[in-house]
XYZ file of C-alpha atoms in Angstrom:
205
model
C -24.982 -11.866 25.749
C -25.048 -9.035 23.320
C -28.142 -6.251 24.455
C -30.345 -4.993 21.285
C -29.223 -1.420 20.327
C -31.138 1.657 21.314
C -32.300 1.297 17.699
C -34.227 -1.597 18.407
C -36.591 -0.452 20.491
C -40.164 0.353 19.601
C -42.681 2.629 21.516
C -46.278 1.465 21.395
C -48.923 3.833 23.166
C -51.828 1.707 23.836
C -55.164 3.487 24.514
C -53.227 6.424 25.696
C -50.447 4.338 27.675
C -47.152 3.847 26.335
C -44.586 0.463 26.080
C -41.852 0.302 25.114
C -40.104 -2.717 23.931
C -37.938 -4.426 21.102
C -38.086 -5.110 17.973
C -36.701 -8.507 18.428
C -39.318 -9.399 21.006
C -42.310 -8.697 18.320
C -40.499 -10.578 15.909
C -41.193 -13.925 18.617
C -44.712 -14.509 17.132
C -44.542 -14.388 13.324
C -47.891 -13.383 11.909
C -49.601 -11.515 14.463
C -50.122 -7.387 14.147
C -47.152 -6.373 16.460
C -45.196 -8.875 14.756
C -45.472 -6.392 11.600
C -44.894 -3.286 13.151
C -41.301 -4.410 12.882
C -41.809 -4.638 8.836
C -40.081 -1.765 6.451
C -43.752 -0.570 5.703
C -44.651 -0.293 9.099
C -44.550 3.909 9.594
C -47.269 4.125 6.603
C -49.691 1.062 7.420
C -50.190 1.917 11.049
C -50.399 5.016 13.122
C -47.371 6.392 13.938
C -46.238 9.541 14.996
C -42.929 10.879 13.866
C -42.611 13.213 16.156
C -43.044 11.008 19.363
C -41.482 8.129 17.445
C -44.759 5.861 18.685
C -46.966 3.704 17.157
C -50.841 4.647 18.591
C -53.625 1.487 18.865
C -56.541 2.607 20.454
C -57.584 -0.560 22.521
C -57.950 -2.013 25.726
C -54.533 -0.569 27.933
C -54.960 -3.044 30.250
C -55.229 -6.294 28.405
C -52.156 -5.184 26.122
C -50.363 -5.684 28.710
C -50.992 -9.185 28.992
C -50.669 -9.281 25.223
C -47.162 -7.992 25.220
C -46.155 -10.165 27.932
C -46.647 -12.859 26.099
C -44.003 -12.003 24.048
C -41.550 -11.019 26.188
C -42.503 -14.467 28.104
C -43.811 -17.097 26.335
C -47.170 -17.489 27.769
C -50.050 -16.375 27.333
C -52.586 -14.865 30.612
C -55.915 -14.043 31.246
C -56.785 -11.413 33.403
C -59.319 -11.926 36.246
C -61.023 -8.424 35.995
C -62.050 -8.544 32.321
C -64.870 -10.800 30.590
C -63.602 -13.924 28.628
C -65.757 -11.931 25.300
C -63.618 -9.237 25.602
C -60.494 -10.726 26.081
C -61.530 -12.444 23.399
C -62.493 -9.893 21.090
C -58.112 -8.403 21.690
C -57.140 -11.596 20.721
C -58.491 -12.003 17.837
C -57.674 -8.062 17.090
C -53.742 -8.290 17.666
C -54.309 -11.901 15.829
C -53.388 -14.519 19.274
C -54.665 -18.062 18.882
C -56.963 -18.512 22.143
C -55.436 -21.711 22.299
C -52.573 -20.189 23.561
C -54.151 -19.412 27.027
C -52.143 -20.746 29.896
C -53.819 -24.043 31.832
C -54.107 -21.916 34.899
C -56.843 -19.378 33.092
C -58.173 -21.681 30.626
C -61.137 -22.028 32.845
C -61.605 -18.446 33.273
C -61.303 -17.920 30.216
C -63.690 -20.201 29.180
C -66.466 -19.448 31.567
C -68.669 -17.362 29.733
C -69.130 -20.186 26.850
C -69.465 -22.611 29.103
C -72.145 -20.667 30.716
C -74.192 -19.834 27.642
C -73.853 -23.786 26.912
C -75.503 -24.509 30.192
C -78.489 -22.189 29.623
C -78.646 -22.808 26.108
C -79.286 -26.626 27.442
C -82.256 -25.739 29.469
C -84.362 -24.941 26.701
C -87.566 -26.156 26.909
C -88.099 -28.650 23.646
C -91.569 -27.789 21.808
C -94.464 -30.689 22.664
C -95.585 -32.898 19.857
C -99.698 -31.637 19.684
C -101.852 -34.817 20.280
C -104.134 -35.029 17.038
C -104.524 -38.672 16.894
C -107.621 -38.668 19.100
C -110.957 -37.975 17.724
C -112.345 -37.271 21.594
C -110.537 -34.180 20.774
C -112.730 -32.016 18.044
C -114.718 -28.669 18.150
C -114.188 -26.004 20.725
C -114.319 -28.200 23.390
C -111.751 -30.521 21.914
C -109.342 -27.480 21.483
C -109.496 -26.590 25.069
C -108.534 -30.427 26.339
C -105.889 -30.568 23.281
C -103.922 -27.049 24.628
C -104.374 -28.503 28.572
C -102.762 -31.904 27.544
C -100.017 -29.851 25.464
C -99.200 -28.118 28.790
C -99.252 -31.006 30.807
C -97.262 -33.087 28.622
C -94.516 -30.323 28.583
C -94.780 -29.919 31.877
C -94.298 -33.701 32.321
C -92.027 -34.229 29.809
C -89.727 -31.289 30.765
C -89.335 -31.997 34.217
C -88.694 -35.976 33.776
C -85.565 -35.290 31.616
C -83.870 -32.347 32.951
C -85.115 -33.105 37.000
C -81.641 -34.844 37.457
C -79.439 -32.666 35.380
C -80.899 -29.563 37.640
C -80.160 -30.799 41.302
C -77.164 -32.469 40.166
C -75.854 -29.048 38.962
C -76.567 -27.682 42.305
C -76.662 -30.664 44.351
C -72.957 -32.337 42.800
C -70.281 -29.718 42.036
C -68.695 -32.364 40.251
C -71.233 -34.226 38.346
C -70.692 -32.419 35.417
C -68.758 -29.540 33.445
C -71.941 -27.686 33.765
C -71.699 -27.799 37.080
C -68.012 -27.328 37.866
C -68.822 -23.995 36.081
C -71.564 -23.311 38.623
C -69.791 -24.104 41.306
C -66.414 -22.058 40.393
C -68.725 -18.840 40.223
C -71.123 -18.121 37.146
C -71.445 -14.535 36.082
C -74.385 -12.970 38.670
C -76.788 -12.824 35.690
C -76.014 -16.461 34.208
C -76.207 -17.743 37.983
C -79.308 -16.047 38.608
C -81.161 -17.341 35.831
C -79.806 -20.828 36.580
C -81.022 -20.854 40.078
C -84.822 -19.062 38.683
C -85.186 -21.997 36.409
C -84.128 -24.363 39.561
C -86.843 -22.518 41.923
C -89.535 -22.319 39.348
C -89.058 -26.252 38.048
C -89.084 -27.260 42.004
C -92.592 -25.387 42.602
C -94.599 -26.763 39.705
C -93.144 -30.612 40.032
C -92.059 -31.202 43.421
């Protein structure tokens, strides 16, 4: 097996930490911004510096690592000390497919939409105002109408999502929702979960 020439490497400082690999390994994922570094054009599109022969990006150090491991290995890792959003956010920079995340972080990865999802779906739906009965006029009326909009939220509410809540809690397995709970929500998306939980238990139960 023939070893690339000394000419083939390529020095990449990323947020003030430099790599240094080959110009054949960029080449492995067509398309994507290191990819092009290996183009003629290269010295005048991106930052380089002739005199330390190094291309500068100033991102996240840490997560280019996993970004140019994937080309030296084929697949693609998440790591566990930084935020799926952020991750995210370097993926789409040096121009990755997040589809390309290994099985073994997918759910990691993940987590934070699946998260917002679960909150997003304990939004309480708006009541439909009772104007249909004429015992209902005047300032009086107004009072009753507002006290029966609260109690049919209330009502309403708490019959649909009453299952869906201790099953989340109750049933690590009863739904994605809950696997996500289970596995570890961010503190703030867990805490929030278990306020609504609390809350909804006190009023109906």
């Amino acid at each position: 097996m023939t070893c690339p020439s000394e000419s083939e490497k390529i020095v990449i400082n990323c947020g003030g930490v430099r790599h240094e690999t080959y110009r054949s390994t960029l080449k492995t994922l067509p398309g994507t911004r290191l990819s092009w570094l290996t183009e003629p054009d290269a010295f005048s599109n991106f930052d380089y510096d002739p005199k330390l022969d190094e291309f500068f990006f100033d991102r996240h150090p840490s997560v280019f690592s996993f970004i140019l491991n994937y080309y030296r290995t084929g697949k693609l890792h998440c790591p566990n000390d930084v935020c799926g959003p952020l991750f995210e956010e370097e993926l789409a920079f040096w121009g990755i497919d997040e589809t390309d995340v290994e099985a073994c972080c997918w759910m990691n990865y993940r987590q934070h939409r699946d998260a917002e999802e679960a909150l997003d779906s304990f939004e309480t739906p708006e009541p439909e105002a009772p104007d249909d009965d004429p015992a209902l006029g005047g300032a009086d009326g107004d009072l009753r109408r507002l006290c029966l909009q609260e109690d049919a939220r209330r009502a309403g509410w708490w019959k649909t999502w009453q299952p869906r809540i201790w099953a989340l809690f109750e049933d690590p397995y009863s739904s994605k929702y809950a696997r996500v709970s289970s596995s570890g929500l961010p503190t703030c998306s867990s805490g929030r979960l278990l306020h609504v939980f609390k809350n909804s238990r006190e009023n109906f139960v």
